[in-house]
Tab-separated table of C-alpha atoms and ligand atoms in Angstrom:
chain	number	residue	atom	x	y	z
I	1	MET	CA	27.827	67.729	17.166
I	2	ARG	CA	26.539	64.988	19.600
I	3	GLN	CA	24.935	61.997	17.934
I	4	MET	CA	21.104	62.364	17.563
I	5	ARG	CA	19.253	59.889	19.852
I	6	ASN	CA	16.226	58.049	18.447
I	7	ILE	CA	12.956	58.057	20.412
I	8	VAL	CA	9.997	55.884	19.473
I	9	ILE	CA	6.742	56.501	21.148
I	10	LEU	CA	3.889	53.987	21.526
I	11	ILE	CA	0.362	55.302	21.889
I	12	SER	CA	-3.156	53.724	21.805
I	13	GLY	CA	-5.300	56.955	21.855
I	14	ARG	CA	-5.431	60.709	22.107
I	15	GLY	CA	-1.605	61.026	22.376
I	16	SER	CA	-1.380	64.335	24.343
I	17	ASN	CA	1.709	63.112	26.202
I	18	MET	CA	3.329	62.202	22.879
I	19	GLN	CA	2.438	65.704	21.703
I	20	ALA	CA	4.049	67.287	24.770
I	21	ILE	CA	7.299	65.245	24.128
I	22	VAL	CA	7.393	66.232	20.396
I	23	GLU	CA	6.997	69.861	21.291
I	24	ALA	CA	9.488	69.848	23.983
I	25	ALA	CA	12.092	68.102	21.841
I	26	LYS	CA	11.599	70.781	19.169
I	27	GLN	CA	11.424	73.828	21.344
I	28	GLU	CA	14.316	72.691	23.650
I	29	ARG	CA	16.438	71.466	20.776
I	30	TRP	CA	17.050	67.977	22.249
I	31	PRO	CA	19.813	65.888	20.638
I	32	ALA	CA	17.026	63.453	19.735
I	33	ARG	CA	14.585	62.838	16.954
I	34	ILE	CA	11.103	61.264	17.383
I	35	ALA	CA	11.897	58.532	14.922
I	36	ALA	CA	8.319	57.095	14.883
I	37	VAL	CA	4.976	56.983	16.600
I	38	ILE	CA	3.444	53.602	16.622
I	39	SER	CA	-0.122	52.678	17.681
I	40	ASN	CA	-1.763	49.411	18.519
I	41	ARG	CA	-5.034	50.865	17.325
I	42	ALA	CA	-5.729	52.340	13.817
I	43	ASP	CA	-8.158	54.758	15.236
I	44	ALA	CA	-5.733	56.391	17.695
I	45	LYS	CA	-6.285	60.184	17.530
I	46	GLY	CA	-2.650	60.970	18.204
I	47	LEU	CA	-1.529	59.439	14.866
I	48	ALA	CA	-2.874	62.452	12.952
I	49	TYR	CA	-0.859	64.935	14.998
I	50	ALA	CA	2.391	62.987	14.604
I	51	ALA	CA	1.932	62.541	10.834
I	52	GLN	CA	1.133	66.344	10.463
I	53	HIS	CA	4.483	66.988	12.217
I	54	GLY	CA	6.372	64.741	9.658
I	55	ILE	CA	6.888	61.868	12.031
I	56	PRO	CA	6.742	58.401	10.593
I	57	VAL	CA	3.493	56.796	11.948
I	58	LEU	CA	2.276	53.199	11.745
I	59	THR	CA	-0.203	50.840	13.285
I	60	VAL	CA	0.418	47.395	14.491
I	61	ALA	CA	-3.138	46.345	15.301
I	62	SER	CA	-3.212	44.362	18.460
I	63	ALA	CA	-6.662	43.065	17.584
I	64	ASP	CA	-5.197	41.322	14.400
I	65	TYR	CA	-2.895	38.950	16.504
I	66	PRO	CA	-4.154	35.737	18.109
I	67	SER	CA	-1.717	36.096	21.066
I	68	ARG	CA	0.166	38.539	23.093
I	69	ALA	CA	3.470	36.883	22.101
I	70	LEU	CA	2.722	37.199	18.387
I	71	PHE	CA	1.644	40.804	18.775
I	72	ASP	CA	4.664	41.634	20.766
I	73	ALA	CA	6.949	40.029	18.195
I	74	ALA	CA	5.403	42.136	15.444
I	75	LEU	CA	5.545	45.264	17.510
I	76	GLN	CA	9.165	44.663	18.368
I	77	GLU	CA	10.011	44.114	14.647
I	78	ALA	CA	8.277	47.440	13.819
I	79	VAL	CA	9.942	49.400	16.619
I	80	ASP	CA	13.480	48.086	15.936
I	81	VAL	CA	13.343	49.300	12.276
I	82	PHE	CA	13.840	52.763	13.969
I	83	GLN	CA	16.785	51.694	16.097
I	84	PRO	CA	15.405	53.333	19.275
I	85	ASP	CA	17.710	54.499	22.008
I	86	LEU	CA	14.470	54.973	24.114
I	87	LEU	CA	10.996	53.577	23.786
I	88	VAL	CA	8.349	55.631	25.400
I	89	LEU	CA	4.844	54.374	26.395
I	90	ALA	CA	2.407	57.313	26.295
I	91	GLY	CA	-1.100	56.107	27.038
I	92	PHE	CA	-0.239	52.763	25.587
I	93	MET	CA	-2.895	50.270	26.696
I	94	ARG	CA	-1.520	46.821	26.030
I	95	ILE	CA	0.343	44.832	28.718
I	96	LEU	CA	3.766	43.779	27.283
I	97	THR	CA	5.223	40.364	27.546
I	98	PRO	CA	8.363	39.686	29.605
I	99	GLY	CA	10.397	39.034	26.431
I	100	PHE	CA	9.480	42.304	24.927
I	101	VAL	CA	10.181	44.195	28.138
I	102	ALA	CA	13.626	42.361	28.439
I	103	HIS	CA	14.591	43.461	24.874
I	104	TYR	CA	14.113	47.125	25.855
I	105	ALA	CA	15.512	46.760	29.463
I	106	GLY	CA	16.765	50.129	30.766
I	107	ARG	CA	15.370	51.992	27.720
I	108	LEU	CA	11.560	51.632	28.198
I	109	LEU	CA	9.566	54.313	30.132
I	110	ASN	CA	5.890	54.654	30.983
I	111	ILE	CA	3.724	57.258	32.534
I	112	HIS	CA	1.093	55.830	34.836
I	113	PRO	CA	-1.766	57.990	36.175
I	114	SER	CA	-1.315	57.387	39.939
I	115	LEU	CA	1.182	57.774	42.641
I	116	LEU	CA	2.701	54.353	42.450
I	117	PRO	CA	2.879	52.045	44.271
I	118	SER	CA	-0.689	53.005	44.946
I	119	PHE	CA	-3.350	52.144	42.304
I	120	PRO	CA	-1.587	50.112	39.571
I	121	GLY	CA	-3.621	48.830	36.656
I	122	LEU	CA	-6.618	50.425	35.075
I	123	ALA	CA	-9.345	53.053	36.216
I	124	THR	CA	-6.791	54.626	38.570
I	125	HIS	CA	-8.870	57.799	39.235
I	126	GLU	CA	-11.874	55.700	40.174
I	127	GLN	CA	-9.551	53.716	42.478
I	128	ALA	CA	-8.225	56.866	44.109
I	129	LEU	CA	-11.693	58.472	44.651
I	130	ALA	CA	-12.939	54.980	46.192
I	131	ALA	CA	-9.927	54.916	48.449
I	132	GLY	CA	-10.594	58.599	49.577
I	133	VAL	CA	-6.925	59.638	49.119
I	134	LYS	CA	-6.285	63.351	49.432
I	135	LEU	CA	-3.298	63.291	47.105
I	136	HIS	CA	-3.251	61.664	43.707
I	137	GLY	CA	-0.988	62.021	40.648
I	138	ALA	CA	1.218	60.457	38.026
I	139	THR	CA	4.517	58.387	37.994
I	140	VAL	CA	7.000	58.012	35.345
I	141	HIS	CA	8.839	54.752	35.664
I	142	PHE	CA	11.031	52.237	33.864
I	143	VAL	CA	8.878	49.380	32.640
I	144	THR	CA	9.640	45.836	33.986
I	145	ALA	CA	7.766	42.597	33.474
I	146	GLU	CA	5.728	43.328	36.566
I	147	LEU	CA	2.952	45.714	35.599
I	148	ASP	CA	3.352	49.228	37.051
I	149	HIS	CA	6.086	48.162	39.422
I	150	GLY	CA	9.377	49.321	37.701
I	151	PRO	CA	11.797	51.816	39.166
I	152	ILE	CA	10.344	55.219	39.654
I	153	VAL	CA	11.862	58.213	37.775
I	154	ALA	CA	9.521	61.104	38.675
I	155	GLN	CA	6.194	61.767	40.337
I	156	ALA	CA	3.767	64.727	40.412
I	157	ALA	CA	0.984	65.046	42.883
I	158	VAL	CA	-2.142	67.053	42.842
I	159	ALA	CA	-4.808	67.682	45.569
I	160	VAL	CA	-8.033	65.677	45.353
I	161	HIS	CA	-11.096	67.980	45.654
I	162	ALA	CA	-14.300	66.919	47.424
I	163	ASP	CA	-16.308	67.408	44.268
I	164	ASP	CA	-13.855	65.461	42.001
I	165	THR	CA	-15.008	63.048	39.348
I	166	PRO	CA	-12.647	60.656	37.614
I	167	ASP	CA	-12.744	63.064	34.661
I	168	THR	CA	-11.884	66.294	36.700
I	169	LEU	CA	-9.109	64.452	38.534
I	170	ALA	CA	-7.691	63.141	35.197
I	171	GLU	CA	-7.662	66.595	33.745
I	172	ARG	CA	-5.779	68.058	36.645
I	173	ILE	CA	-3.239	65.254	36.634
I	174	LEU	CA	-2.736	65.518	32.815
I	175	VAL	CA	-1.486	69.117	33.142
I	176	GLN	CA	1.288	67.745	35.421
I	177	GLU	CA	1.940	64.791	33.105
I	178	HIS	CA	2.579	67.096	30.271
I	179	GLN	CA	5.340	68.932	32.235
I	180	MET	CA	6.866	65.825	33.967
I	181	TYR	CA	7.116	63.375	31.071
I	182	PRO	CA	9.016	65.459	28.648
I	183	ARG	CA	11.374	66.386	31.368
I	184	ALA	CA	12.031	62.847	32.252
I	185	VAL	CA	12.509	61.866	28.688
I	186	ARG	CA	15.013	64.608	28.330
I	187	TRP	CA	16.982	63.517	31.419
I	188	PHE	CA	17.261	60.064	29.849
I	189	ILE	CA	18.341	61.467	26.443
I	190	GLU	CA	20.995	63.622	28.073
I	191	GLY	CA	22.372	60.664	29.930
I	192	HIS	CA	21.453	61.952	33.464
I	193	LEU	CA	19.202	59.013	34.467
I	194	LYS	CA	20.661	55.833	35.706
I	195	LEU	CA	19.594	52.661	37.562
I	196	VAL	CA	21.626	51.789	40.779
I	197	ASN	CA	20.463	48.698	42.664
I	198	ASN	CA	17.155	49.054	40.829
I	199	LEU	CA	16.639	52.569	42.156
I	200	VAL	CA	16.771	55.463	39.753
I	201	GLN	CA	19.438	58.023	40.169
I	202	ILE	CA	19.169	61.546	38.488
I	203	ALA	CA	22.339	63.516	38.017
I	204	PRO	CA	22.196	66.960	39.930
I	205	ALA	CA	22.912	68.547	36.657
I	206	ALA	CA	19.565	67.514	35.304
I	207	HIS	CA	17.652	68.781	38.279
I	208	SER	CA	19.185	72.173	38.348
I	209	SER	CA	18.873	72.772	34.665
I	210	SER	CA	15.120	72.447	34.670
I	211	MET	CA	12.168	73.296	36.878
I	212	THR	CA	11.108	71.197	39.680
I	213	THR	CA	7.592	70.107	40.198
I	214	SER	CA	5.622	71.668	42.958
I	215	ASN	CA	1.844	71.881	43.635
V	301	NHR	N1	3.792	46.063	30.437
V	301	NHR	C1	4.576	45.706	31.360
V	301	NHR	N2	5.097	44.403	31.211
V	301	NHR	N3	4.911	46.337	32.427
V	301	NHR	C2	4.371	47.598	32.571
V	301	NHR	O1	4.667	48.223	33.732
V	301	NHR	C3	3.493	48.082	31.620
V	301	NHR	C4	3.275	47.370	30.512
V	301	NHR	C5	2.275	47.751	29.568
V	301	NHR	C6	1.705	49.021	29.718
V	301	NHR	C7	1.063	50.959	30.974
V	301	NHR	C8	0.007	50.601	32.061
V	301	NHR	C9	-0.387	51.963	32.707
V	301	NHR	O2	0.363	52.868	32.816
V	301	NHR	C10	1.936	49.662	30.838
V	301	NHR	C11	2.808	49.352	31.693
V	301	NHR	C12	-2.436	48.598	30.099
V	301	NHR	C13	-2.979	47.874	31.145
V	301	NHR	C14	-4.053	46.853	30.798
V	301	NHR	O3	-4.666	46.184	31.736
V	301	NHR	C15	-2.596	47.948	32.435
V	301	NHR	C16	-1.586	48.985	32.710
V	301	NHR	C17	-1.001	49.667	31.764
V	301	NHR	C18	-1.417	49.603	30.450
V	301	NHR	N4	-4.425	46.518	29.524
V	301	NHR	C19	-5.269	45.659	29.027
V	301	NHR	C20	-4.575	44.299	28.551
V	301	NHR	O4	-5.275	43.257	28.610
V	301	NHR	C21	-6.111	46.114	27.874
V	301	NHR	C22	-6.962	47.231	28.191
V	301	NHR	C23	-7.493	48.020	27.131
V	301	NHR	O5	-7.192	47.688	25.837
V	301	NHR	O6	-8.257	48.981	27.290
V	301	NHR	O7	-3.401	44.427	27.884
V	301	NHR	O8	-1.547	51.953	33.303
V	302	GAR	C1	-2.628	59.636	30.461
V	302	GAR	O1	-3.291	60.179	31.600
V	302	GAR	C2	-1.789	58.504	30.838
V	302	GAR	O2	-1.071	58.682	32.078
V	302	GAR	C3	-2.685	57.282	30.941
V	302	GAR	O3	-3.640	57.616	29.877
V	302	GAR	C4	-3.584	58.922	29.567
V	302	GAR	C5	-3.125	59.029	28.099
V	302	GAR	O4	-3.431	60.296	27.621
V	302	GAR	N1	-2.047	56.141	30.757
V	302	GAR	C6	-2.624	55.041	31.007
V	302	GAR	O5	-3.610	54.897	31.559
V	302	GAR	C7	-1.723	53.761	30.587
V	302	GAR	N2	-2.525	52.633	30.906
V	302	GAR	P1	-2.738	60.708	26.202
V	302	GAR	O6	-3.021	59.570	25.151
V	302	GAR	O7	-3.487	61.860	25.916
V	302	GAR	O8	-1.260	60.833	26.446
């Protein structure tokens, strides 16, 4: 039997992407365990789901730390207890310091709710509506020091409707996120994802063994 990989997931809120990953790992019998779910906020709703599913949960409260460097040091210490092969940001809302990002280089993924490189940062659905784009979506990327600029792993697009609000758009994109993010995490766990000249390559075997996204 192949060695089980450890996945640690960082959240700040609802945790629906974390939940999608937990469910896919179980249903598809990944050679991986969700070793821990860690939040930077004690009130993150997603912690209850993870705890109910027997996953170790803990909070490292960013509000308790006087600087980003001190918070990231505490977070890194908490994460490394679980010896992660992969660290997954799932609705995690704190910008991470270059030192933290370097420690997890090549094993740190994020899902961002826009078609990068358009609309990095916060309030992406408001940004998309203000720009009048007809397509919007989400991007899975490796995390680098430069916010929302790391190598792109996968993207899913949805149509923007004339009567969309930020909430209706977010809801339509979230459906795609829940399909795309577990698939990307699975590719990584199975060793099908690699970085070549700072671009992501995905082995053909990974593509053919799972659905492709289309809208
Ligand atoms: N850190 C680095 N270094 N690089 C990335 O690409 C990162 C990152 C940390 C988080 C997620 C990202 C997103 O997908 C992410 C990518 C938070 C903010 C932010 O401005 C921006 C982007 C992302 C996450 N956070 C505020 C801060 O001062 C706090 C906002 C809040 O607490 O509500 O950290 O969108
Ligand atoms: C998701 O749409 C995710 O892409 C986005 O927040 C939502 C989190 O939902 N992430 C960010 O905005 C990161 N800054 P979830 O907690 O239910 O997964």
